[in-house]
Amino acid sequence: MNKSAIHLVVFACNWDGLSCIEEAARGGLTYPASVRVVRVSCLSRVHQGLMLKAFELGADGVMLLGCEPGNCQYDIDAGLVTREYEKARIVLGLLGLGKERLVLCHIPRGDGPGFVRRVTDFIKELEQVRPAIPARA
Amino acid sequence: MFDTEREIIESKIRLCLDCGKCTVVCPVAQHDPEFNPRLIAQRRLSQNSHSPQDETIWQCISCYMCVERCNYYVKFPEFIHGLRAEALAEGAQLQCTHGGALQALQHMMAREDLLQDRLSWLPQDIELSEQSDTIFFVGCAPYFDIVFSDLEVNTLKGVEGALRLLNRAQIPFNILANERCCGRDLLLQGDREGFLALAKANMQEFARYGVKKIITNCPECHYTLKVDYPNVLGDTGIQVMHLTEVIAPLVQSGELSLGELEKRATYHDPCTLGRCSRIFDEPRQILRAVTGLDVVEMEQSREKALCCGASPWVYCGAVNRQIQDQRLTQATATGADILVTTCPKCQIHLRCAQKSRDGKIPQVEIQDLAFLAARSLDIGGESVG
Ligand code: SF4
């Protein structure tokens, strides 16, 4: 993995989350190639183990991108993911890597520019924190 | 450092007489007729060409019950750890529990440049001696309480209790801000590389602070630091003691007196503290020193104690749950209010069974021994579990 760039993993839900990314692509908007998108059916499927695994494999930051409250296709809304997100953030804090490396984002459906803005802002924020996390040897 | 063939020889598995006593006492075999330690050994040792991977090797919970019963003291679980390392080297995938959170955590903790921020829970009134060459090794409790917060476990209360007992006994100790997981789970899973990375990182920390003696509350850290580290890295020159070995003599001699608690308690021997480290009496001596505490034994205790049902965060299923139910039922049969253990993992596994059964399983209270002892002195911390 090229460690000069900030590596970001985006877990995007198949609905509103992914719609933003698709809109960004349709609109020809660009964002760094070091951003990897992992499509999941719903953010409630992403538990702390997956979030931490991304960091173990060398991600500098993880973004959880899901539907705005009330829009969940499975009527689960943010309950489960919020719980897992909070736990993973505390663990990142204990590890000394910093809680700010994990964010939970709800962007309006189909907001391509909003997604690109959030991703680029997040990368800028990560550049300010500690040096990039070395990938596991 | 690691040589699987040598380990297999050292496990003495070739002395197996095929008597089948292991299968009779094995808690996994009792609930799953497909699991058979004797046949696992046979399959591996009669292998003349490459045979398909034996899936059942992942089911062993390293409880050492079979070793206790074996005429030749064959270290079957250690043989299994070797087979797991072989399987991983051949590309087997671990079936991690809890979504692999623990494995990710342990691998990240092995990073050399890591600077943890893991002591925010430490109460202000705990007295540390920064110059002391004795440390209290906290273990993964700060992480466990977050990762397993849904289970409402509070393994740090045990650590806090241990620190307060040491303070009360005026035993000076320090705590290292950047200690790592001891690595036992990775070792048991067959992840040698991961274990070594953690062991080396810890040894570097110990060397940096000139550590000569380590006290632990977690039985797994105790055994790993005391036995596995020297086995793998050579003599560490560090004396390792379990908290109960430090406290029990003081309680026995009257130098430290404990308080009062009008309850009935039963002691659950963690496999690693009991059958592996042979520490059976000390925890009981401490419990008996609590005035008013009625200490009762379960149907299976000491050398025959039943495991909490799960081991290194891999392969957990219906059989594990049955073992946990069985253990909790044994505890309830004694009429105890409290099941006492010294192991944070026993707490987590038994609590998990209680939670998932939604009240249909005995809700005996599960408490750490150090917490209970400190609580009897009214120094257990604010919450009474
Ligand atoms: S260590 Fe325990 S689970 Fe594993 S084979 Fe022996 S008795 Fe069975």
Short mmCIF file of C-alpha atoms and ligand atoms in Angstrom, two decimals:
data_model
loop_
_atom_site.label_atom_id
_atom_site.label_comp_id
_atom_site.label_asym_id
_atom_site.label_seq_id
_atom_site.Cartn_x
_atom_site.Cartn_y
_atom_site.Cartn_z
CA MET A 1 0.00 0.00 0.00
CA ASN A 2 1.33 3.43 -0.90
CA LYS A 3 1.48 5.15 2.46
CA SER A 4 2.11 8.64 1.19
CA ALA A 5 -1.59 9.12 0.50
CA ILE A 6 -4.29 9.14 3.17
CA HIS A 7 -6.20 5.90 2.86
CA LEU A 8 -9.86 6.08 3.53
CA VAL A 9 -12.39 3.28 3.67
CA VAL A 10 -16.00 4.31 3.15
CA PHE A 11 -18.65 1.81 4.20
CA ALA A 12 -21.62 3.03 2.19
CA CYS A 13 -25.13 1.71 2.57
CA ASN A 14 -26.72 0.52 -0.63
CA TRP A 15 -29.40 3.25 -0.53
CA ASP A 16 -28.86 6.89 0.32
CA GLY A 17 -25.17 6.40 1.04
CA LEU A 18 -24.36 4.87 -2.32
CA SER A 19 -26.69 7.26 -4.15
CA CYS A 20 -24.40 10.13 -3.15
CA ILE A 21 -21.36 8.34 -4.51
CA GLU A 22 -23.16 7.48 -7.76
CA GLU A 23 -24.29 11.06 -8.17
CA ALA A 24 -20.72 12.22 -7.67
CA ALA A 25 -19.61 9.86 -10.44
CA ARG A 26 -22.45 10.89 -12.74
CA GLY A 27 -21.59 14.54 -12.21
CA GLY A 28 -17.94 13.84 -13.10
CA LEU A 29 -16.77 14.96 -9.64
CA THR A 30 -13.43 13.63 -8.53
CA TYR A 31 -11.97 12.60 -5.20
CA PRO A 32 -8.65 10.90 -4.36
CA ALA A 33 -8.11 7.35 -5.62
CA SER A 34 -7.00 6.34 -2.13
CA VAL A 35 -10.66 6.36 -1.07
CA ARG A 36 -12.07 2.83 -1.19
CA VAL A 37 -15.80 2.33 -1.11
CA VAL A 38 -17.25 -0.83 0.42
CA ARG A 39 -20.92 -1.26 -0.38
CA VAL A 40 -23.08 -2.83 2.33
CA SER A 41 -26.82 -3.42 2.40
CA CYS A 42 -27.29 -1.32 5.52
CA LEU A 43 -24.85 0.30 7.94
CA SER A 44 -26.35 -1.80 10.70
CA ARG A 45 -24.42 -4.70 9.17
CA VAL A 46 -21.13 -2.97 9.89
CA HIS A 47 -20.02 -3.96 13.39
CA GLN A 48 -17.01 -2.82 15.39
CA GLY A 49 -14.98 -5.79 14.13
CA LEU A 50 -15.20 -4.59 10.52
CA MET A 51 -14.43 -1.02 11.44
CA LEU A 52 -11.35 -2.08 13.40
CA LYS A 53 -10.30 -4.52 10.69
CA ALA A 54 -10.07 -1.65 8.21
CA PHE A 55 -7.64 0.10 10.55
CA GLU A 56 -5.72 -3.11 11.13
CA LEU A 57 -5.20 -3.37 7.38
CA GLY A 58 -3.79 0.14 7.23
CA ALA A 59 -6.69 2.55 6.75
CA ASP A 60 -6.02 6.03 8.13
CA GLY A 61 -9.68 6.80 8.42
CA VAL A 62 -13.04 5.09 8.10
CA MET A 63 -16.26 6.79 7.07
CA LEU A 64 -19.66 5.21 7.65
CA LEU A 65 -22.03 6.67 5.10
CA GLY A 66 -25.70 5.95 5.57
CA CYS A 67 -29.25 7.19 5.25
CA GLU A 68 -30.53 10.22 7.09
CA PRO A 69 -32.70 9.43 10.10
CA GLY A 70 -36.12 8.19 9.01
CA ASN A 71 -34.90 7.03 5.59
CA CYS A 72 -33.61 3.56 6.53
CA GLN A 73 -34.97 0.96 4.12
CA TYR A 74 -34.95 -1.64 6.86
CA ASP A 75 -36.51 0.52 9.55
CA ILE A 76 -33.44 -0.01 11.71
CA ASP A 77 -32.24 3.54 11.39
CA ALA A 78 -29.05 4.48 13.09
CA GLY A 79 -29.52 2.51 16.33
CA LEU A 80 -27.24 -0.43 15.74
CA VAL A 81 -24.51 1.34 13.84
CA THR A 82 -24.39 4.16 16.37
CA ARG A 83 -23.75 1.67 19.15
CA GLU A 84 -21.00 -0.11 17.22
CA TYR A 85 -19.53 3.18 16.05
CA GLU A 86 -19.32 4.52 19.60
CA LYS A 87 -17.56 1.37 20.78
CA ALA A 88 -15.05 1.39 17.92
CA ARG A 89 -14.32 5.08 18.51
CA ILE A 90 -13.52 4.48 22.17
CA VAL A 91 -11.27 1.56 21.22
CA LEU A 92 -9.42 3.77 18.71
CA GLY A 93 -9.00 6.31 21.50
CA LEU A 94 -7.58 3.67 23.87
CA LEU A 95 -5.18 2.51 21.18
CA GLY A 96 -3.97 6.08 20.91
CA LEU A 97 -4.86 6.25 17.23
CA GLY A 98 -7.52 8.87 17.86
CA LYS A 99 -11.30 8.74 17.86
CA GLU A 100 -11.47 11.24 15.03
CA ARG A 101 -10.35 8.63 12.54
CA LEU A 102 -13.83 7.14 12.46
CA VAL A 103 -16.82 9.21 11.37
CA LEU A 104 -20.50 8.53 10.87
CA CYS A 105 -22.10 10.60 8.10
CA HIS A 106 -25.66 11.07 7.00
CA ILE A 107 -25.88 13.00 3.75
CA PRO A 108 -29.15 13.72 1.93
CA ARG A 109 -30.03 11.20 -0.77
CA GLY A 110 -28.23 11.85 -4.06
CA ASP A 111 -25.99 14.64 -2.73
CA GLY A 112 -22.87 13.98 -4.86
CA PRO A 113 -21.13 17.28 -4.15
CA GLY A 114 -21.91 16.84 -0.44
CA PHE A 115 -20.17 13.47 -0.45
CA VAL A 116 -17.08 14.78 -2.22
CA ARG A 117 -16.91 17.70 0.19
CA ARG A 118 -17.14 15.44 3.24
CA VAL A 119 -14.52 13.06 1.91
CA THR A 120 -12.04 15.80 1.05
CA ASP A 121 -12.59 17.55 4.36
CA PHE A 122 -12.07 14.28 6.20
CA ILE A 123 -8.80 13.66 4.36
CA LYS A 124 -7.63 17.16 5.28
CA GLU A 125 -8.51 16.53 8.92
CA LEU A 126 -6.61 13.24 8.88
CA GLU A 127 -3.55 14.97 7.45
CA GLN A 128 -3.55 17.15 10.56
CA VAL A 129 -3.61 14.25 13.04
CA ARG A 130 -0.75 11.91 13.79
CA PRO A 131 1.34 10.46 10.98
CA ALA A 132 -0.40 7.96 8.74
CA ILE A 133 -0.92 4.53 10.26
CA PRO A 134 1.61 2.01 8.94
CA ALA A 135 0.00 -0.98 7.28
CA ARG A 136 0.59 -4.28 9.02
CA ALA A 137 3.86 -5.83 7.87
CA MET B 1 11.34 -20.07 18.16
CA PHE B 2 8.38 -22.03 16.98
CA ASP B 3 8.79 -25.44 15.44
CA THR B 4 5.51 -27.24 15.04
CA GLU B 5 7.04 -30.70 14.69
CA ARG B 6 9.01 -30.19 17.88
CA GLU B 7 5.91 -28.94 19.65
CA ILE B 8 3.97 -31.98 18.56
CA ILE B 9 6.68 -34.20 20.01
CA GLU B 10 6.79 -32.14 23.21
CA SER B 11 3.05 -32.43 23.62
CA LYS B 12 3.78 -36.16 24.11
CA ILE B 13 0.89 -37.00 21.82
CA ARG B 14 2.73 -40.07 20.56
CA LEU B 15 2.37 -41.57 24.01
CA CYS B 16 -1.39 -41.70 23.48
CA LEU B 17 -2.64 -45.16 24.43
CA ASP B 18 -5.92 -44.75 22.64
CA CYS B 19 -7.73 -45.28 25.95
CA GLY B 20 -10.37 -42.63 25.29
CA LYS B 21 -10.43 -41.13 28.79
CA CYS B 22 -9.96 -37.69 27.25
CA THR B 23 -13.15 -38.06 25.25
CA VAL B 24 -15.09 -39.05 28.35
CA VAL B 25 -14.09 -35.96 30.33
CA CYS B 26 -13.97 -33.48 27.43
CA PRO B 27 -16.84 -31.00 27.78
CA VAL B 28 -16.96 -30.40 24.03
CA ALA B 29 -17.20 -34.13 23.27
CA GLN B 30 -20.02 -34.45 25.79
CA HIS B 31 -22.18 -32.13 23.74
CA ASP B 32 -20.87 -32.96 20.28
CA PRO B 33 -20.27 -36.62 19.41
CA GLU B 34 -18.35 -35.55 16.28
CA PHE B 35 -15.60 -34.10 18.43
CA ASN B 36 -13.12 -36.67 19.60
CA PRO B 37 -9.63 -35.73 20.83
CA ARG B 38 -8.31 -39.26 20.42
CA LEU B 39 -9.41 -39.40 16.78
CA ILE B 40 -7.99 -35.96 16.04
CA ALA B 41 -4.63 -37.30 17.22
CA GLN B 42 -5.03 -40.45 15.18
CA ARG B 43 -5.93 -38.58 12.02
CA ARG B 44 -2.96 -36.24 12.29
CA LEU B 45 -0.39 -38.85 13.28
CA SER B 46 -1.37 -41.39 10.65
CA GLN B 47 -1.18 -38.80 7.90
CA ASN B 48 1.22 -40.10 5.31
CA SER B 49 0.25 -37.76 2.56
CA HIS B 50 -1.53 -34.47 2.58
CA SER B 51 -4.93 -35.01 4.09
CA PRO B 52 -7.82 -32.57 4.08
CA GLN B 53 -7.93 -30.18 6.96
CA ASP B 54 -9.52 -31.42 10.13
CA GLU B 55 -12.25 -28.87 10.89
CA THR B 56 -12.79 -30.18 14.40
CA ILE B 57 -9.44 -28.82 15.62
CA TRP B 58 -11.08 -25.41 16.05
CA GLN B 59 -13.61 -26.71 18.57
CA CYS B 60 -11.22 -27.48 21.42
CA ILE B 61 -11.59 -24.85 24.14
CA SER B 62 -8.15 -25.46 25.70
CA CYS B 63 -9.69 -26.32 29.05
CA TYR B 64 -6.97 -28.87 29.90
CA MET B 65 -9.56 -31.25 31.34
CA CYS B 66 -8.19 -34.09 29.19
CA VAL B 67 -4.64 -33.42 30.36
CA GLU B 68 -5.81 -33.78 33.95
CA ARG B 69 -7.20 -37.20 33.23
CA CYS B 70 -4.56 -38.56 30.86
CA ASN B 71 -2.30 -41.30 32.25
CA TYR B 72 0.70 -39.89 30.39
CA TYR B 73 -0.19 -36.24 30.89
CA VAL B 74 -0.35 -35.75 27.12
CA LYS B 75 -0.73 -32.04 26.52
CA PHE B 76 -3.52 -32.37 24.01
CA PRO B 77 -4.47 -28.67 23.84
CA GLU B 78 -0.86 -27.78 23.03
CA PHE B 79 -0.90 -30.37 20.28
CA ILE B 80 -4.08 -28.67 18.99
CA HIS B 81 -2.39 -25.26 19.04
CA GLY B 82 0.33 -26.73 16.84
CA LEU B 83 -2.24 -28.18 14.44
CA ARG B 84 -3.92 -24.78 14.24
CA ALA B 85 -0.66 -23.10 13.36
CA GLU B 86 -0.18 -25.70 10.62
CA ALA B 87 -3.71 -25.15 9.33
CA LEU B 88 -3.28 -21.37 9.25
CA ALA B 89 0.00 -21.77 7.38
CA GLU B 90 -1.90 -23.84 4.82
CA GLY B 91 -4.41 -21.07 4.34
CA ALA B 92 -7.22 -22.00 6.74
CA GLN B 93 -9.47 -19.09 7.65
CA LEU B 94 -10.18 -18.41 11.30
CA GLN B 95 -13.81 -18.31 12.30
CA CYS B 96 -13.47 -15.30 14.55
CA THR B 97 -16.13 -14.52 17.12
CA HIS B 98 -17.37 -10.97 17.75
CA GLY B 99 -16.73 -10.04 14.14
CA GLY B 100 -12.97 -10.38 14.55
CA ALA B 101 -12.86 -7.28 16.76
CA LEU B 102 -10.47 -8.91 19.23
CA GLN B 103 -8.07 -10.13 16.57
CA ALA B 104 -8.00 -6.69 14.92
CA LEU B 105 -7.34 -5.15 18.31
CA GLN B 106 -4.55 -7.55 19.17
CA HIS B 107 -2.84 -7.08 15.83
CA MET B 108 -3.02 -3.31 16.11
CA MET B 109 -1.64 -3.48 19.64
CA ALA B 110 1.44 -5.20 18.31
CA ARG B 111 2.50 -2.11 16.36
CA GLU B 112 5.84 -0.84 17.49
CA ASP B 113 5.03 2.84 17.23
CA LEU B 114 1.82 2.50 19.23
CA LEU B 115 1.27 4.99 22.05
CA GLN B 116 -1.86 3.94 23.86
CA ASP B 117 -4.09 6.12 25.93
CA ARG B 118 -5.42 3.30 28.07
CA LEU B 119 -5.30 4.51 31.65
CA SER B 120 -8.09 7.07 31.86
CA TRP B 121 -10.12 4.70 34.05
CA LEU B 122 -7.44 4.62 36.75
CA PRO B 123 -8.92 6.12 39.94
CA GLN B 124 -7.01 9.10 41.37
CA ASP B 125 -6.65 7.53 44.81
CA ILE B 126 -4.74 4.47 43.61
CA GLU B 127 -1.17 4.83 44.69
CA LEU B 128 1.46 3.98 42.08
CA SER B 129 5.19 3.76 42.80
CA GLU B 130 6.90 4.95 39.69
CA GLN B 131 10.32 3.82 40.89
CA SER B 132 9.20 0.29 41.68
CA ASP B 133 10.52 -2.58 39.58
CA THR B 134 7.27 -4.44 40.28
CA ILE B 135 4.40 -3.79 37.91
CA PHE B 136 0.77 -4.71 37.93
CA PHE B 137 -0.04 -5.99 34.45
CA VAL B 138 -3.55 -4.73 33.73
CA GLY B 139 -4.30 -6.87 30.67
CA CYS B 140 -7.07 -6.13 28.19
CA ALA B 141 -9.77 -5.16 30.72
CA PRO B 142 -9.95 -1.52 29.51
CA TYR B 143 -10.70 -2.82 26.02
CA PHE B 144 -13.00 -5.65 27.10
CA ASP B 145 -15.33 -3.30 28.94
CA ILE B 146 -15.87 -1.32 25.74
CA VAL B 147 -15.99 -4.13 23.20
CA PHE B 148 -18.40 -6.07 25.43
CA SER B 149 -20.35 -3.15 26.82
CA ASP B 150 -23.58 -4.73 25.53
CA LEU B 151 -22.99 -7.57 27.97
CA GLU B 152 -22.69 -5.09 30.82
CA VAL B 153 -19.46 -6.66 31.99
CA ASN B 154 -17.20 -4.68 34.23
CA THR B 155 -13.87 -6.44 34.19
CA LEU B 156 -12.06 -3.26 35.22
CA LYS B 157 -13.75 -3.49 38.61
CA GLY B 158 -11.65 -6.61 39.18
CA VAL B 159 -8.49 -4.72 38.25
CA GLU B 160 -9.45 -1.82 40.49
CA GLY B 161 -10.14 -4.21 43.33
CA ALA B 162 -6.73 -5.81 42.81
CA LEU B 163 -4.97 -2.44 42.90
CA ARG B 164 -6.79 -1.44 46.08
CA LEU B 165 -5.88 -4.70 47.77
CA LEU B 166 -2.23 -4.17 46.85
CA ASN B 167 -2.38 -0.61 48.16
CA ARG B 168 -4.01 -1.82 51.37
CA ALA B 169 -1.29 -4.46 51.74
CA GLN B 170 1.31 -1.74 51.11
CA ILE B 171 2.87 -3.57 48.21
CA PRO B 172 4.43 -1.02 45.89
CA PHE B 173 3.84 -1.38 42.15
CA ASN B 174 3.76 0.61 38.97
CA ILE B 175 1.54 0.33 35.89
CA LEU B 176 2.86 0.65 32.34
CA ALA B 177 0.87 3.01 30.17
CA ASN B 178 1.77 1.18 27.00
CA GLU B 179 1.57 -2.50 27.92
CA ARG B 180 0.14 -4.71 25.18
CA CYS B 181 -2.17 -7.68 25.18
CA CYS B 182 -0.17 -10.67 26.49
CA GLY B 183 -1.01 -12.51 23.24
CA ARG B 184 -2.38 -15.72 24.71
CA ASP B 185 -5.44 -15.75 22.48
CA LEU B 186 -3.33 -15.46 19.36
CA LEU B 187 -1.09 -18.25 20.59
CA LEU B 188 -4.08 -20.51 21.20
CA GLN B 189 -5.47 -19.71 17.77
CA GLY B 190 -2.23 -20.74 16.13
CA ASP B 191 -1.28 -17.17 15.13
CA ARG B 192 2.38 -17.40 16.07
CA GLU B 193 3.46 -14.31 14.24
CA GLY B 194 0.86 -12.20 16.03
CA PHE B 195 1.80 -13.67 19.40
CA LEU B 196 5.50 -13.04 18.88
CA ALA B 197 4.92 -9.43 17.88
CA LEU B 198 2.97 -8.78 21.09
CA ALA B 199 5.43 -10.68 23.25
CA LYS B 200 8.37 -8.71 21.85
CA ALA B 201 6.58 -5.39 22.25
CA ASN B 202 5.83 -6.22 25.89
CA MET B 203 9.36 -7.41 26.58
CA GLN B 204 10.68 -4.11 25.20
CA GLU B 205 8.40 -2.19 27.56
CA PHE B 206 9.51 -4.36 30.49
CA ALA B 207 13.15 -3.77 29.61
CA ARG B 208 12.64 -0.01 29.26
CA TYR B 209 11.26 0.18 32.80
CA GLY B 210 13.59 -2.40 34.33
CA VAL B 211 10.71 -4.65 35.35
CA LYS B 212 11.76 -7.47 37.69
CA LYS B 213 8.42 -8.67 38.96
CA ILE B 214 4.90 -8.75 37.52
CA ILE B 215 1.61 -9.21 39.35
CA THR B 216 -1.49 -9.96 37.29
CA ASN B 217 -5.14 -10.44 38.04
CA CYS B 218 -5.96 -12.15 34.73
CA PRO B 219 -4.98 -15.85 34.86
CA GLU B 220 -4.23 -15.87 31.14
CA CYS B 221 -1.75 -13.00 31.34
CA HIS B 222 -0.22 -14.74 34.35
CA TYR B 223 0.36 -18.03 32.56
CA THR B 224 1.50 -16.43 29.33
CA LEU B 225 4.03 -14.11 30.93
CA LYS B 226 5.24 -16.81 33.29
CA VAL B 227 5.33 -19.85 31.01
CA ASP B 228 4.82 -18.99 27.34
CA TYR B 229 7.18 -16.01 27.13
CA PRO B 230 10.18 -17.94 28.52
CA ASN B 231 9.23 -20.94 26.35
CA VAL B 232 9.31 -18.89 23.21
CA LEU B 233 11.79 -16.12 23.98
CA GLY B 234 14.06 -17.80 26.52
CA ASP B 235 14.50 -16.78 30.17
CA THR B 236 12.93 -13.35 30.77
CA GLY B 237 14.44 -12.89 34.23
CA ILE B 238 11.07 -11.66 35.48
CA GLN B 239 9.15 -13.19 38.37
CA VAL B 240 5.43 -13.47 37.61
CA MET B 241 2.81 -13.90 40.30
CA HIS B 242 -0.92 -14.07 40.32
CA LEU B 243 -2.66 -11.62 42.64
CA THR B 244 -4.11 -14.46 44.71
CA GLU B 245 -0.58 -15.79 45.36
CA VAL B 246 0.38 -12.37 46.71
CA ILE B 247 -2.73 -11.73 48.79
CA ALA B 248 -3.56 -15.20 50.17
CA PRO B 249 -0.44 -15.57 52.37
CA LEU B 250 -1.04 -12.12 53.85
CA VAL B 251 -4.61 -13.02 54.64
CA GLN B 252 -3.54 -16.35 56.12
CA SER B 253 -0.90 -14.77 58.34
CA GLY B 254 -3.28 -12.06 59.48
CA GLU B 255 -1.18 -9.25 58.00
CA LEU B 256 -4.11 -8.28 55.81
CA SER B 257 -7.63 -8.61 57.04
CA LEU B 258 -10.65 -8.53 54.81
CA GLY B 259 -14.10 -7.20 55.61
CA GLU B 260 -17.57 -8.54 55.86
CA LEU B 261 -20.12 -9.69 53.33
CA GLU B 262 -23.30 -11.58 54.19
CA LYS B 263 -23.61 -13.60 50.98
CA ARG B 264 -23.18 -17.07 49.64
CA ALA B 265 -20.50 -17.44 46.98
CA THR B 266 -19.15 -20.24 44.84
CA TYR B 267 -15.73 -20.14 43.25
CA HIS B 268 -15.36 -20.96 39.56
CA ASP B 269 -11.78 -22.09 38.86
CA PRO B 270 -10.66 -20.56 35.57
CA CYS B 271 -8.99 -23.36 33.55
CA THR B 272 -5.78 -21.40 33.14
CA LEU B 273 -5.42 -20.52 36.82
CA GLY B 274 -6.46 -23.96 38.04
CA ARG B 275 -5.43 -26.77 35.76
CA CYS B 276 -2.62 -24.85 34.03
CA SER B 277 -1.08 -22.90 36.92
CA ARG B 278 -2.26 -25.22 39.74
CA ILE B 279 -3.57 -22.32 41.79
CA PHE B 280 -6.58 -23.83 43.53
CA ASP B 281 -6.22 -22.98 47.22
CA GLU B 282 -5.23 -19.32 47.25
CA PRO B 283 -8.48 -17.95 45.81
CA ARG B 284 -10.46 -20.03 48.30
CA GLN B 285 -8.29 -18.85 51.20
CA ILE B 286 -9.07 -15.28 50.26
CA LEU B 287 -12.80 -15.95 50.03
CA ARG B 288 -12.84 -17.71 53.40
CA ALA B 289 -11.17 -14.71 54.96
CA VAL B 290 -14.23 -12.59 54.22
CA THR B 291 -16.38 -12.57 57.35
CA GLY B 292 -19.92 -13.74 56.80
CA LEU B 293 -19.25 -15.09 53.33
CA ASP B 294 -20.58 -18.60 52.94
CA VAL B 295 -18.27 -20.30 50.43
CA VAL B 296 -19.74 -23.34 48.72
CA GLU B 297 -18.36 -25.65 46.02
CA MET B 298 -19.98 -26.57 42.74
CA GLU B 299 -20.48 -30.15 41.63
CA GLN B 300 -17.35 -29.82 39.49
CA SER B 301 -14.58 -27.80 41.12
CA ARG B 302 -10.82 -27.51 41.49
CA GLU B 303 -9.08 -30.00 39.12
CA LYS B 304 -12.44 -31.03 37.73
CA ALA B 305 -13.92 -27.58 37.31
CA LEU B 306 -15.97 -27.07 34.19
CA CYS B 307 -14.71 -24.48 31.72
CA CYS B 308 -16.64 -21.25 31.07
CA GLY B 309 -17.21 -22.70 27.64
CA ALA B 310 -15.16 -20.64 25.26
CA SER B 311 -11.57 -19.89 24.60
CA PRO B 312 -9.58 -17.65 22.27
CA TRP B 313 -12.30 -15.72 20.39
CA VAL B 314 -12.73 -18.32 17.65
CA TYR B 315 -15.37 -20.85 16.80
CA CYS B 316 -18.18 -20.33 19.30
CA GLY B 317 -21.48 -22.09 18.80
CA ALA B 318 -24.24 -24.18 20.31
CA VAL B 319 -21.82 -26.53 22.10
CA ASN B 320 -20.12 -23.64 23.84
CA ARG B 321 -23.47 -22.31 24.93
CA GLN B 322 -24.45 -25.70 26.35
CA ILE B 323 -21.26 -25.81 28.42
CA GLN B 324 -21.94 -22.32 29.72
CA ASP B 325 -25.51 -23.21 30.63
CA GLN B 326 -24.24 -26.29 32.43
CA ARG B 327 -21.75 -24.25 34.45
CA LEU B 328 -24.31 -21.61 35.41
CA THR B 329 -26.75 -24.35 36.41
CA GLN B 330 -24.08 -25.91 38.64
CA ALA B 331 -23.52 -22.53 40.26
CA THR B 332 -27.22 -22.02 40.91
CA ALA B 333 -27.58 -25.51 42.35
CA THR B 334 -25.28 -24.46 45.20
CA GLY B 335 -27.71 -21.72 46.16
CA ALA B 336 -24.95 -19.13 45.71
CA ASP B 337 -25.77 -15.47 45.16
CA ILE B 338 -22.41 -14.86 43.54
CA LEU B 339 -20.26 -16.85 41.15
CA VAL B 340 -16.71 -15.69 41.77
CA THR B 341 -13.96 -15.93 39.19
CA THR B 342 -10.60 -14.30 38.64
CA CYS B 343 -10.73 -14.32 34.86
CA PRO B 344 -12.22 -11.49 32.80
CA LYS B 345 -12.88 -13.89 29.94
CA CYS B 346 -14.88 -16.26 32.15
CA GLN B 347 -16.95 -13.24 33.15
CA ILE B 348 -17.54 -12.28 29.54
CA HIS B 349 -18.45 -15.78 28.38
CA LEU B 350 -20.79 -16.59 31.25
CA ARG B 351 -22.39 -13.18 31.06
CA CYS B 352 -22.91 -13.68 27.32
CA ALA B 353 -24.82 -16.90 28.06
CA GLN B 354 -26.96 -15.16 30.68
CA LYS B 355 -27.74 -12.27 28.34
CA SER B 356 -28.59 -14.30 25.29
CA ARG B 357 -30.91 -16.61 27.21
CA ASP B 358 -32.98 -13.61 28.10
CA GLY B 359 -33.58 -14.48 31.72
CA LYS B 360 -34.21 -18.16 31.05
CA ILE B 361 -30.85 -19.08 32.47
CA PRO B 362 -29.77 -18.70 36.10
CA GLN B 363 -29.00 -15.07 36.78
CA VAL B 364 -26.43 -15.68 39.50
CA GLU B 365 -24.28 -12.60 39.93
CA ILE B 366 -20.80 -12.93 38.38
CA GLN B 367 -17.99 -11.15 40.16
CA ASP B 368 -14.26 -10.91 40.13
CA LEU B 369 -12.55 -12.22 43.26
CA ALA B 370 -10.42 -9.10 43.73
CA PHE B 371 -13.47 -6.89 43.39
CA LEU B 372 -15.36 -8.96 45.93
CA ALA B 373 -12.48 -8.89 48.42
CA ALA B 374 -12.07 -5.14 48.01
CA ARG B 375 -15.82 -4.67 48.26
CA SER B 376 -15.83 -6.48 51.62
CA LEU B 377 -13.47 -3.74 52.82
CA ASP B 378 -15.68 -1.05 51.29
CA ILE B 379 -12.88 -0.16 48.92
CA GLY B 380 -14.28 -1.83 45.83
CA GLY B 381 -15.11 1.38 44.00
CA GLU B 382 -18.42 3.17 43.76
CA SER B 383 -20.59 0.57 42.06
CA VAL B 384 -21.49 -2.60 43.87
CA GLY B 385 -21.94 -5.14 41.11
S1 SF4 C 1 -8.57 -29.26 26.13
FE1 SF4 C 1 -10.71 -29.45 26.83
S2 SF4 C 1 -11.91 -29.11 24.95
FE2 SF4 C 1 -9.82 -29.54 24.27
S3 SF4 C 1 -9.83 -31.74 23.92
FE3 SF4 C 1 -9.09 -31.44 26.02
S4 SF4 C 1 -10.93 -31.64 27.28
FE4 SF4 C 1 -11.64 -31.33 25.15
#
